[in-house]
Backbone as a printed PyTorch tensor [residue, N CA C, xyz], in Angstrom:
tensor([[[  0.8460,  -1.1590,   0.0000],
         [  0.0000,   0.0000,   0.0000],
         [  0.8950,   1.2280,   0.0000]],

        [[  0.6330,   2.1480,  -0.8440],
         [  1.4260,   3.3730,  -0.9020],
         [  1.0750,   4.2950,   0.2500]],

        [[  2.0700,   4.9920,   0.7420],
         [  1.8220,   5.9660,   1.8080],
         [  0.9000,   7.0580,   1.2800]],

        [[ -0.1260,   7.3560,   2.0400],
         [ -1.0580,   8.3960,   1.6500],
         [ -2.0470,   7.9740,   0.5660]],

        [[ -2.1190,   6.6750,   0.2470],
         [ -3.0830,   6.2130,  -0.7580],
         [ -4.4920,   6.5460,  -0.2860]],

        [[ -5.3770,   6.7670,  -1.2210],
         [ -6.7530,   7.1040,  -0.8530],
         [ -7.6890,   5.9930,  -1.2770]],

        [[ -8.6020,   5.6530,  -0.3960],
         [ -9.6080,   4.6460,  -0.6710],
         [-10.9670,   5.2540,  -0.3720]],

        [[-11.7350,   5.4990,  -1.4190],
         [-13.0520,   6.1030,  -1.2640],
         [-13.0330,   7.3100,  -0.3490]],

        [[-12.0570,   8.1940,  -0.5920],
         [-12.0000,   9.4280,   0.1670],
         [-11.2770,   9.3400,   1.4930]],

        [[-10.8630,   8.1480,   1.8990],
         [-10.1620,   8.0030,   3.1710],
         [ -8.6870,   7.7620,   2.9100]],

        [[ -7.8540,   8.3610,   3.7150],
         [ -6.4210,   8.1300,   3.6050],
         [ -6.0900,   6.8020,   4.2660]],

        [[ -5.2820,   6.0080,   3.5890],
         [ -4.8800,   4.7010,   4.1080],
         [ -3.3800,   4.7240,   4.3200]],

        [[ -2.9390,   4.4140,   5.5100],
         [ -1.5140,   4.4120,   5.8070],
         [ -1.0320,   2.9730,   5.9410]],

        [[  0.1360,   2.6780,   5.3770],
         [  0.6920,   1.3360,   5.5130],
         [  1.1880,   1.1110,   6.9280]],

        [[  1.2810,  -0.1420,   7.3230],
         [  1.8480,  -0.4620,   8.6260],
         [  3.3200,  -0.0700,   8.6160]],

        [[  3.7910,   0.4680,   9.7180],
         [  5.2010,   0.8310,   9.7750],
         [  6.0430,  -0.4380,   9.8300]],

        [[  7.2910,  -0.3100,   9.5000],
         [  8.1910,  -1.4610,   9.4640],
         [  8.1090,  -2.2290,  10.7740]],

        [[  7.8680,  -3.5130,  10.6730],
         [  7.8010,  -4.3550,  11.8550],
         [  6.4510,  -4.3820,  12.5470]],

        [[  5.4950,  -3.5480,  12.1410],
         [  4.1980,  -3.5730,  12.8180],
         [  3.2340,  -4.4810,  12.0680]],

        [[  2.2770,  -5.0070,  12.7880],
         [  1.3030,  -5.9110,  12.2180],
         [  0.0630,  -5.9060,  13.0870]],

        [[ -0.9770,  -6.5560,  12.6080],
         [ -2.1690,  -6.8010,  13.4090],
         [ -2.5590,  -8.2560,  13.1790]],

        [[ -3.2670,  -8.8290,  14.1330],
         [ -3.6430, -10.2320,  14.0070],
         [ -5.0990, -10.3620,  13.5650]],

        [[ -5.4140, -11.5210,  13.0610],
         [ -6.7810, -11.8120,  12.6570],
         [ -7.7190, -11.7340,  13.8620]],

        [[ -7.2460, -12.1500,  15.0300],
         [ -8.0500, -12.0520,  16.2480],
         [ -8.3750, -10.5930,  16.5750]],

        [[ -7.4200,  -9.6990,  16.3960],
         [ -7.6680,  -8.2740,  16.6460],
         [ -8.7210,  -7.7220,  15.6870]],

        [[ -8.6690,  -8.1440,  14.4440],
         [ -9.6690,  -7.7060,  13.4680],
         [-11.0460,  -8.1920,  13.8850]],

        [[-11.1460,  -9.4680,  14.2450],
         [-12.4370, -10.0400,  14.6530],
         [-13.0160,  -9.2900,  15.8470]],

        [[-12.1790,  -8.9870,  16.8280],
         [-12.6530,  -8.2370,  17.9910],
         [-13.1300,  -6.8410,  17.6020]],

        [[-12.3820,  -6.1950,  16.7240],
         [-12.7060,  -4.8220,  16.3200],
         [-14.0350,  -4.7260,  15.5870]],

        [[-14.3860,  -5.7660,  14.8300],
         [-15.6200,  -5.7200,  14.0420],
         [-16.7420,  -6.5700,  14.6400]],

        [[-16.4830,  -7.1920,  15.7920],
         [-17.5030,  -8.0300,  16.4210],
         [-17.7630,  -9.2970,  15.6340]],

        [[-16.7260,  -9.8210,  15.0170],
         [-16.8690, -11.0210,  14.1910],
         [-16.2430, -12.2320,  14.8420]],

        [[-16.1250, -13.2850,  14.0520],
         [-15.4690, -14.4950,  14.5450],
         [-14.4350, -14.9380,  13.5260]],

        [[-13.4480, -15.6580,  14.0170],
         [-12.3470, -16.1080,  13.1750],
         [-12.6090, -17.5290,  12.7160]],

        [[-12.3930, -17.7540,  11.4470],
         [-12.3920, -19.1040,  10.8980],
         [-10.9700, -19.3080,  10.3860]],

        [[-10.1580, -20.0050,  11.1500],
         [ -8.7470, -20.1660,  10.8060],
         [ -7.8760, -19.8080,  11.9920]],

        [[ -6.6530, -19.4220,  11.7110],
         [ -5.6570, -19.1300,  12.7320],
         [ -5.8230, -17.7070,  13.2650]],

        [[ -6.2910, -17.5310,  14.5010],
         [ -6.4900, -16.1840,  15.0410],
         [ -5.1900, -15.4130,  15.2380]],

        [[ -4.0580, -16.0960,  15.2910],
         [ -2.7800, -15.4050,  15.4970],
         [ -2.1120, -15.0090,  14.1780]],

        [[ -2.7820, -15.2340,  13.0570],
         [ -2.2390, -14.8610,  11.7480],
         [ -1.8780, -13.3800,  11.7570]],

        [[ -0.6430, -13.0550,  11.3830],
         [ -0.1530, -11.6770,  11.3650],
         [ -0.3530, -11.0650,   9.9910]],

        [[ -0.9730,  -9.9120,   9.9620],
         [ -1.2370,  -9.1910,   8.7240],
         [ -0.5950,  -7.8110,   8.8130]],

        [[ -0.1780,  -7.2850,   7.6710],
         [  0.5180,  -5.9950,   7.6560],
         [ -0.2830,  -4.8760,   7.0210]],

        [[ -1.3260,  -5.1930,   6.2650],
         [ -2.0730,  -4.1430,   5.5970],
         [ -3.4250,  -4.6210,   5.1110]],

        [[ -4.1330,  -3.7240,   4.4570],
         [ -5.4510,  -3.9990,   3.8900],
         [ -5.3980,  -3.6200,   2.4200]],

        [[ -5.8060,  -4.5450,   1.5580],
         [ -5.7710,  -4.3120,   0.1150],
         [ -7.0310,  -4.8950,  -0.5270]],

        [[ -7.4190,  -4.3770,  -1.6850],
         [ -8.5280,  -4.9850,  -2.4240],
         [ -8.1410,  -6.3990,  -2.8680]],

        [[ -9.1250,  -7.2070,  -3.1630],
         [ -8.9010,  -8.6030,  -3.5310],
         [ -7.8550,  -8.7770,  -4.6250]],

        [[ -7.8800,  -7.9190,  -5.6220],
         [ -6.9820,  -8.1020,  -6.7660],
         [ -5.5370,  -7.6760,  -6.4960]],

        [[ -5.2660,  -7.0070,  -5.3840],
         [ -3.9020,  -6.5770,  -5.0680],
         [ -3.3640,  -7.1800,  -3.7800]],

        [[ -4.1810,  -7.9250,  -3.0710],
         [ -3.8020,  -8.4500,  -1.7570],
         [ -2.7540,  -9.5550,  -1.8660]],

        [[ -1.8640,  -9.5790,  -0.8760],
         [ -0.8560, -10.6340,  -0.7590],
         [ -1.1280, -11.4180,   0.5200]],

        [[ -0.2730, -12.4020,   0.7820],
         [ -0.4510, -13.2370,   1.9790],
         [ -0.3670, -12.4420,   3.2690]],

        [[  0.1750, -11.2550,   3.2310],
         [  0.3030, -10.4270,   4.4320],
         [ -0.8090,  -9.3930,   4.5450]],

        [[ -1.8240,  -9.4900,   3.6940],
         [ -2.8990,  -8.4940,   3.6770],
         [ -4.2520,  -9.0810,   4.0670]],

        [[ -5.0710,  -8.2050,   4.6220],
         [ -6.4810,  -8.4770,   4.8470],
         [ -7.2340,  -7.8670,   3.6730]],

        [[ -8.2260,  -8.5770,   3.1590],
         [ -9.0880,  -8.0170,   2.1260],
         [-10.5280,  -8.2600,   2.5490]],

        [[-11.4850,  -7.8340,   1.7460],
         [-12.8920,  -7.9460,   2.1150],
         [-13.7050,  -8.4890,   0.9580]],

        [[-14.8390,  -9.0750,   1.3270],
         [-15.7580,  -9.6470,   0.3480],
         [-17.1160,  -8.9950,   0.5580]],

        [[-17.6270,  -8.3790,  -0.5000],
         [-18.9470,  -7.7450,  -0.4380],
         [-19.6330,  -7.9770,  -1.7740]],

        [[-20.6270,  -8.8430,  -1.7790],
         [-21.3790,  -9.1060,  -2.9960],
         [-20.9170, -10.3450,  -3.7530]],

        [[-21.7280, -10.7560,  -4.7090],
         [-21.4720, -11.9770,  -5.4700],
         [-20.1980, -11.9130,  -6.2970]],

        [[-19.9550, -10.7950,  -6.9430],
         [-18.7590, -10.6690,  -7.7780],
         [-17.5000, -10.8300,  -6.9180]],

        [[-17.4760, -10.1630,  -5.7780],
         [-16.3210, -10.2570,  -4.8830],
         [-16.1790, -11.6670,  -4.3340]],

        [[-17.2850, -12.3420,  -4.0580],
         [-17.2200, -13.7140,  -3.5560],
         [-16.5570, -14.6200,  -4.5860]],

        [[-16.8620, -14.4230,  -5.8540],
         [-16.2130, -15.2140,  -6.9120],
         [-14.7260, -14.8630,  -6.9890]],

        [[-14.4140, -13.5880,  -6.9040],
         [-13.0240, -13.1360,  -6.9770],
         [-12.2220, -13.6120,  -5.7620]],

        [[-12.8710, -13.7820,  -4.6310],
         [-12.1930, -14.2110,  -3.4070],
         [-11.5930, -15.6070,  -3.5510]],

        [[-12.1350, -16.4070,  -4.4300],
         [-11.6150, -17.7690,  -4.6220],
         [-10.1970, -17.7710,  -5.1680]],

        [[ -9.7860, -16.6990,  -5.8340],
         [ -8.4560, -16.6640,  -6.4520],
         [ -7.5510, -15.5710,  -5.8740]],

        [[ -7.9830, -14.8970,  -4.8520],
         [ -7.1620, -13.8230,  -4.2710],
         [ -5.9300, -14.3900,  -3.5690]],

        [[ -4.9250, -13.5640,  -3.4600],
         [ -3.7330, -13.9380,  -2.7150],
         [ -3.7660, -13.4650,  -1.2740]],

        [[ -4.8970, -12.9120,  -0.8310],
         [ -5.0160, -12.3630,   0.5240],
         [ -4.7730, -13.4300,   1.5820]],

        [[ -4.1410, -13.0120,   2.6610],
         [ -3.9180, -13.9100,   3.7830],
         [ -5.1730, -14.1430,   4.5930]],

        [[ -6.0930, -13.1690,   4.5700],
         [ -7.3500, -13.2810,   5.3150],
         [ -8.4060, -12.4350,   4.6210]],

        [[ -9.6510, -12.8500,   4.8160],
         [-10.7850, -12.1460,   4.2130],
         [-11.7880, -11.7430,   5.2860]],

        [[-12.3780, -10.5950,   5.1080],
         [-13.4300, -10.1030,   5.9840],
         [-14.7170, -10.1370,   5.1810]],

        [[-15.7350, -10.8040,   5.7200],
         [-17.0120, -10.9140,   5.0180],
         [-18.1470, -10.5810,   5.9850]],

        [[-19.1840,  -9.9640,   5.4610],
         [-20.3390,  -9.6000,   6.2950],
         [-21.0940, -10.8540,   6.7310]],

        [[-21.1460, -11.8370,   5.8260],
         [-21.8750, -13.0710,   6.1120],
         [-21.0210, -14.2680,   5.7100]],

        [[-21.1230, -15.3360,   6.4480],
         [-20.3830, -16.5400,   6.1080],
         [-20.7850, -17.0500,   4.7210]],

        [[-22.0280, -16.8620,   4.3510],
         [-22.4950, -17.3150,   3.0480],
         [-21.7810, -16.6130,   1.8950]],

        [[-21.1970, -15.4290,   2.1470],
         [-20.4290, -14.7180,   1.1170],
         [-19.1580, -15.4750,   0.7480]],

        [[-18.7590, -16.3850,   1.5880],
         [-17.5000, -17.1200,   1.3650],
         [-17.7010, -18.4470,   0.6580]],

        [[-18.9020, -18.7890,   0.2850],
         [-19.1650, -20.0880,  -0.3830],
         [-19.5280, -19.9040,  -1.8220]]])
């Protein structure tokens, strides 16, 4: 993620060198649950088509659910579990 990148009007800052967040922290922050390793370390947030194993991405809608099958994201955030099938 580029420093100062904008996403829908919001500034997005990359994690500083050596910093990360865990999947468990994300789940707590959004009131969700983890399916997988809660200690998974992530360094940033990227759209499905740019995400790497160190990124969190999101799934919203049928098109994104199809795209999620081939993403390189380390973790996905979905509003509903059914979005992941």
